[in-house]
Amino acid sequence: MPEATVRWVKATPVRLVRLSGDFDATSVEALVELFLERAPRAEERLVLDLTAARLVGATASRVLVNHLGPGERRTVLVVATAAAERAAFVRASAPGPHVYTSVEAALAALPELPAGAAEALTRAHGADLTLDRFADLQQQVFGLRSKSRTREVIGMAQGILLERYGLRSPSAAFDLLRLASQHHNVPVRILSAEVVTTAPPPRERAWFPGLTGRDVNAAPDIGLFVDKALDAGDFKQVMRAVVFEAMTRTDADAVEVHLPHAVLGRTLILEGHSGLDATYRDGVAEVKDPLALPVLVHAKAQTVFVADLATDLNVGTSPTGRAALAAGSRALLGVPALADDRACVGVLTVHHRRPGRRLTDGQETALEALAGELAIWLSWYRRVVVLNALEYLHMRASQPG
């Protein structure tokens, strides 16, 4: 599985991203979204180390080169020793990032580094020591495989945009999705699903009349946002907050949040998690087995408790149940996030290692309240943030030339 490790030195603008493993076009796109688009700021310097990575196929190289070319709002230095990787940047039709054969050479090209910082970062990089890391990315690019599972949805959206706006190529359609995703901070997969499932706009007119200018920062008045510096329009930030609150309110050993996407039918996607190992996360990144607890909760739209996976004849016999048991979980509780019409729009699952572990009445009430807040936020997010992103996409695609 492809991996990415991030290191940085305090009080410096430099981040070093080291890739290892094989990266195809899909995993490069996931890498771009997680590392190269969301995290960097204009003043930061990104050093991308490809010495332990292999770009599989010309498409993977082209995707990476395109995202590191001119017009990006940061300085990017690439370290590559493999001839194929170096050649990909040399062959780029437009000037790409500077390419170096070692991390030391790349860091030496950054005169703004304070004395000793380059040496410290190089030593830590080479010895695989731990400096400060971006904790939210947790060393691995979580979701590379789940991204590949949703590429069909992205492909469907690209096809729709190609026909709707007469775009020149699928890559132009993806660029449009990516631009709207960046502008409104909506994940590409979510935006793509909305393109597929939302009725098309009238030609050359607003897609959602009266929507333009709606204040995206006017977050719903729910406890999740009280006394917290949260950006309610940032999907990933809110998912992390929901997971943290679920862990705190239930004293859980692990938490997962699954959300449905209409275009995927009964399939649920893992959108937030904590305390789950990589193997288990990969197994529940996308679930549709009727006996998987999130799917069961979603179908019933009611809370489901599993006292002991080891003896349960339903959830405990499913692949995800067995995987949870192998990861050390014994008791599970799934709580639905219910919309006003009682439709389930998400599922919170809490894990405990002790069999038979039940929540107190107060804890279960607090978790159900959190699930209700998640449902309120999801409704607002789609009505305001996602529709604004669709409107932005439509206006950009409708512009002459």
XYZ file of C-alpha atoms in Angstrom:
401
model
C 0.000 0.000 0.000
C 1.384 3.438 -0.854
C 2.352 5.543 2.142
C 3.324 9.126 2.833
C 5.139 10.520 5.857
C 5.212 14.222 6.716
C 7.907 15.907 8.768
C 8.447 19.537 9.562
C 10.648 21.673 11.780
C 9.095 24.193 14.124
C 9.514 27.849 13.216
C 10.334 26.993 9.594
C 8.128 27.094 6.498
C 9.395 23.749 5.194
C 7.520 20.456 5.113
C 9.084 17.266 3.843
C 6.729 14.664 2.351
C 8.319 11.268 1.766
C 6.445 8.799 -0.434
C 6.995 5.046 -0.465
C 5.380 2.233 -2.410
C 3.645 2.175 -5.773
C 1.423 5.098 -6.771
C -1.003 4.714 -9.648
C -3.098 7.568 -11.029
C -5.871 7.079 -8.462
C -3.552 7.095 -5.463
C -1.737 10.150 -6.846
C -5.077 11.975 -7.038
C -5.760 11.014 -3.427
C -2.287 12.217 -2.472
C -2.905 15.522 -4.227
C -6.141 16.108 -2.314
C -4.727 15.152 1.082
C -1.244 16.644 0.929
C -0.730 18.962 -1.998
C -4.022 20.894 -2.094
C -5.485 21.064 1.391
C -2.562 21.333 3.754
C 0.024 23.687 2.215
C -0.212 27.438 2.661
C 1.218 30.033 0.352
C 4.240 30.733 2.534
C 5.212 27.091 2.935
C 7.942 25.248 1.076
C 7.157 21.668 0.125
C 9.911 19.124 -0.504
C 8.462 15.998 -2.133
C 10.770 12.987 -1.807
C 10.074 10.302 -4.427
C 13.234 8.252 -3.862
C 11.304 5.371 -2.227
C 8.244 5.633 -4.475
C 7.359 4.405 -7.931
C 4.903 6.177 -10.200
C 3.055 3.377 -11.988
C 2.236 4.317 -15.560
C 2.440 7.502 -17.553
C -0.927 8.713 -16.273
C 0.280 8.734 -12.652
C 3.331 10.761 -13.613
C 1.243 13.164 -15.669
C -1.260 13.725 -12.858
C 1.519 14.548 -10.398
C 3.383 16.784 -12.845
C 0.196 18.710 -13.648
C -0.456 19.430 -9.972
C 3.095 20.583 -9.306
C 3.359 22.910 -12.273
C 3.190 26.722 -12.481
C 0.263 28.502 -10.937
C 0.427 26.720 -7.600
C 0.677 29.038 -4.602
C 3.828 27.579 -3.056
C 7.389 26.554 -3.780
C 7.728 22.838 -4.543
C 11.020 20.975 -4.771
C 11.063 17.357 -5.966
C 13.668 14.766 -5.000
C 13.868 11.849 -7.449
C 16.665 9.411 -8.239
C 14.776 7.044 -10.562
C 15.272 7.981 -14.208
C 11.577 7.540 -15.018
C 10.444 9.947 -12.319
C 13.047 12.550 -13.263
C 12.183 12.232 -16.943
C 8.492 12.841 -16.222
C 9.275 16.312 -14.883
C 11.782 17.078 -17.627
C 9.251 16.170 -20.326
C 6.546 18.414 -18.815
C 5.111 20.764 -21.454
C 5.342 23.706 -19.028
C 8.122 24.392 -16.540
C 7.582 22.186 -13.521
C 9.172 22.145 -10.071
C 12.923 22.010 -9.573
C 14.152 18.414 -9.386
C 17.055 17.308 -7.157
C 18.797 13.991 -6.600
C 18.905 14.221 -2.803
C 16.989 15.753 0.074
C 20.160 17.528 1.192
C 20.468 19.274 -2.187
C 16.810 20.331 -2.160
C 17.005 21.765 1.356
C 20.229 23.567 0.517
C 18.298 25.420 -2.184
C 16.070 27.043 0.436
C 18.030 30.033 1.765
C 15.234 31.049 4.135
C 15.893 28.081 6.421
C 17.469 29.089 9.744
C 20.922 27.760 10.585
C 20.865 24.093 11.490
C 17.279 23.463 10.389
C 18.224 21.741 7.125
C 20.679 19.451 8.900
C 18.130 18.527 11.578
C 15.445 17.750 9.042
C 17.828 15.722 6.878
C 19.043 13.651 9.837
C 15.494 12.908 10.965
C 14.462 12.056 7.422
C 17.368 9.712 6.819
C 17.219 7.997 10.220
C 13.424 7.722 10.196
C 13.199 9.587 13.512
C 10.042 11.324 14.638
C 9.729 15.099 14.574
C 6.460 16.998 14.725
C 3.961 15.494 12.276
C 0.636 16.496 10.860
C -1.371 14.393 13.294
C -4.531 14.540 11.194
C -2.788 12.695 8.347
C -1.293 10.058 10.677
C 1.659 9.148 8.455
C -0.348 7.055 5.988
C -2.483 8.440 3.216
C -5.679 6.961 4.592
C -8.244 6.454 1.912
C -6.052 5.694 -1.083
C -7.951 2.451 -1.628
C -11.322 3.955 -0.841
C -10.521 6.690 -3.367
C -10.039 3.998 -6.002
C -13.444 2.592 -5.052
C -15.147 5.929 -5.703
C -13.335 6.663 -8.959
C -16.335 5.316 -10.864
C -18.457 8.094 -9.374
C -15.842 10.691 -10.293
C -15.706 9.224 -13.808
C -19.494 9.488 -14.117
C -19.335 13.144 -13.073
C -16.563 13.815 -15.581
C -18.688 12.319 -18.355
C -21.683 14.456 -17.383
C -19.587 17.631 -17.311
C -17.957 16.787 -20.659
C -21.335 16.540 -22.368
C -23.038 19.347 -20.453
C -20.407 22.015 -21.045
C -18.648 20.742 -24.162
C -15.306 20.401 -22.387
C -12.285 19.307 -24.377
C -11.239 16.254 -22.334
C -11.932 14.213 -19.173
C -8.940 15.909 -17.538
C -10.577 19.303 -18.150
C -13.702 17.992 -16.415
C -11.631 16.779 -13.466
C -9.848 20.138 -13.298
C -13.266 21.804 -13.060
C -14.293 19.482 -10.231
C -11.005 20.094 -8.464
C -11.297 23.864 -8.832
C -14.790 23.917 -7.309
C -13.634 21.480 -4.627
C -10.787 23.767 -3.625
C -12.838 26.957 -3.768
C -15.557 25.656 -1.433
C -13.549 22.995 0.419
C -15.839 20.158 -0.663
C -14.167 16.761 -1.264
C -14.092 15.852 -4.970
C -15.899 12.556 -4.391
C -18.806 14.324 -2.629
C -19.012 17.013 -5.289
C -18.923 14.348 -8.020
C -21.783 12.430 -6.421
C -23.849 15.627 -6.319
C -23.143 16.329 -9.999
C -24.423 12.838 -10.821
C -27.569 12.965 -8.671
C -28.651 16.631 -8.926
C -31.005 17.793 -11.690
C -29.047 19.678 -14.393
C -29.006 23.488 -14.459
C -30.759 25.642 -17.034
C -28.334 26.716 -19.712
C -26.304 29.846 -18.997
C -28.407 30.724 -15.943
C -27.925 30.210 -12.235
C -28.252 26.588 -11.206
C -29.827 27.515 -7.876
C -31.452 30.974 -8.124
C -31.142 32.931 -4.919
C -28.294 30.808 -3.625
C -25.380 32.975 -4.749
C -24.027 35.028 -1.904
C -25.515 32.883 0.842
C -23.288 33.142 3.892
C -21.382 29.852 4.116
C -20.131 30.817 7.570
C -23.621 30.981 9.065
C -23.270 27.583 10.714
C -26.243 25.816 12.276
C -26.767 26.579 15.951
C -25.760 23.220 17.455
C -23.671 22.206 20.445
C -20.919 20.806 18.230
C -19.852 24.358 17.331
C -20.215 25.973 20.766
C -16.920 27.324 22.126
C -14.963 25.652 19.335
C -12.925 27.314 16.614
C -14.446 25.108 13.914
C -14.984 26.005 10.278
C -18.448 24.564 9.713
C -17.819 24.531 5.976
C -14.752 22.285 6.294
C -15.968 18.702 5.891
C -12.865 16.995 7.259
C -12.590 19.338 10.226
C -16.186 18.681 11.241
C -15.752 14.916 10.840
C -12.740 15.054 13.180
C -14.773 17.061 15.700
C -17.646 14.551 15.578
C -15.240 11.671 16.173
C -13.574 13.489 19.076
C -16.931 14.254 20.692
C -18.091 10.657 20.264
C -14.904 9.343 21.887
C -15.188 11.838 24.733
C -18.908 11.380 25.431
C -18.792 7.566 25.473
C -15.287 6.783 26.729
C -14.950 4.569 23.648
C -11.850 2.688 22.542
C -12.575 3.490 18.884
C -15.134 5.389 16.810
C -16.121 5.345 13.161
C -18.492 7.559 11.178
C -20.099 6.246 7.992
C -22.155 8.320 5.577
C -24.288 7.176 2.631
C -23.916 8.641 -0.849
C -27.019 8.422 -3.019
C -25.123 7.495 -6.160
C -23.606 4.454 -4.400
C -26.942 2.939 -3.408
C -26.791 1.132 -0.065
C -23.029 1.513 0.229
C -21.694 3.520 3.191
C -18.361 5.354 3.160
C -16.067 5.759 6.170
C -15.653 9.519 6.588
C -14.246 9.783 10.138
C -12.501 7.490 12.583
C -10.248 7.182 15.613
C -8.613 4.203 17.330
C -8.929 1.888 14.316
C -5.894 0.110 12.884
C -5.024 0.422 9.199
C -6.177 -3.085 8.282
C -9.607 -2.603 9.821
C -9.980 0.907 8.343
C -9.274 -0.448 4.897
C -11.925 -3.135 5.375
C -14.644 -0.675 6.401
C -13.708 2.188 4.070
C -16.713 1.105 2.013
C -19.364 -1.217 3.452
C -22.501 -2.697 1.915
C -22.803 -6.111 3.607
C -26.325 -6.195 5.168
C -24.837 -7.682 8.372
C -22.182 -4.968 8.764
C -23.243 -2.896 11.772
C -23.276 0.522 10.000
C -25.389 -0.934 7.157
C -27.741 -2.602 9.621
C -28.197 0.623 11.598
C -28.717 2.606 8.393
C -31.334 0.176 7.089
C -33.268 0.030 10.370
C -32.769 3.737 11.201
C -32.425 2.729 14.831
C -29.727 2.052 17.425
C -28.181 -1.434 17.401
C -26.085 -2.872 20.266
C -23.785 -5.873 19.917
C -22.778 -7.105 23.371
C -19.999 -9.441 22.213
C -18.758 -9.911 18.661
C -17.253 -13.244 19.657
C -20.689 -14.799 20.270
C -22.997 -12.671 18.102
C -24.573 -14.717 15.288
C -25.373 -11.738 13.058
C -22.924 -8.816 13.047
C -20.252 -11.031 14.578
C -20.331 -13.392 11.590
C -19.940 -10.667 8.961
C -16.499 -9.881 7.462
C -16.475 -6.472 9.157
C -17.549 -8.006 12.480
C -14.759 -10.561 12.308
C -12.312 -7.813 11.350
C -13.385 -5.719 14.358
C -12.960 -8.749 16.617
C -9.488 -9.376 15.199
C -8.645 -5.722 15.908
C -9.569 -6.165 19.577
C -13.132 -4.842 19.694
C -15.799 -6.855 21.524
C -18.835 -4.621 22.144
C -20.220 -2.301 19.443
C -22.976 0.294 19.477
C -24.295 1.868 16.277
C -26.418 5.029 16.449
C -28.205 6.554 13.424
C -28.083 10.230 12.517
C -31.726 10.921 11.632
C -33.002 13.760 9.459
C -36.325 15.496 10.098
C -38.136 12.875 7.992
C -36.498 10.106 10.088
C -34.277 9.041 7.175
C -30.840 7.869 8.311
C -28.158 10.181 6.905
C -25.190 8.778 8.815
C -24.098 6.223 11.404
C -21.878 6.632 14.475
C -20.291 3.389 15.696
C -18.435 3.152 19.016
C -16.154 0.258 19.958
C -15.245 -1.106 23.384
C -12.675 -3.785 24.082
C -14.560 -5.204 27.064
C -17.399 -7.579 26.091
C -20.824 -6.548 27.322
C -19.724 -2.943 27.846
C -22.860 -0.812 27.686
C -23.097 2.950 27.730
C -24.731 4.595 30.703
C -28.085 6.228 30.032
C -26.346 9.600 30.075
C -23.674 8.476 27.618
C -26.189 6.976 25.191
C -28.302 10.126 25.354
C -25.217 12.254 24.667
C -24.265 10.069 21.690
C -27.775 10.233 20.254
C -27.709 14.022 20.666
C -24.397 14.144 18.794
C -25.869 12.005 16.002
C -28.774 14.455 15.796
C -26.347 17.374 15.523
C -24.491 15.528 12.753
C -27.775 15.165 10.840
C -28.526 18.889 11.209
C -25.043 19.814 10.032
C -25.164 17.430 7.043
C -28.432 18.999 5.904
C -26.964 22.504 6.184
C -23.703 21.443 4.518
C -25.485 20.118 1.459
C -27.987 23.008 1.219
C -25.348 25.697 1.582
C -21.768 24.559 1.045
C -22.255 21.819 -1.546
C -24.852 23.731 -3.573
C -22.595 26.782 -3.557
C -19.798 24.571 -4.896
C -22.082 23.266 -7.643
C -23.129 26.820 -8.516
C -19.486 27.899 -8.659
C -18.670 24.938 -10.920
C -21.586 25.827 -13.207
C -20.630 29.495 -13.466
C -16.987 28.701 -14.215
C -17.912 26.115 -16.842
C -20.443 28.490 -18.453
C -17.942 31.318 -18.893
C -16.987 31.991 -22.514
C -13.617 30.649 -23.548
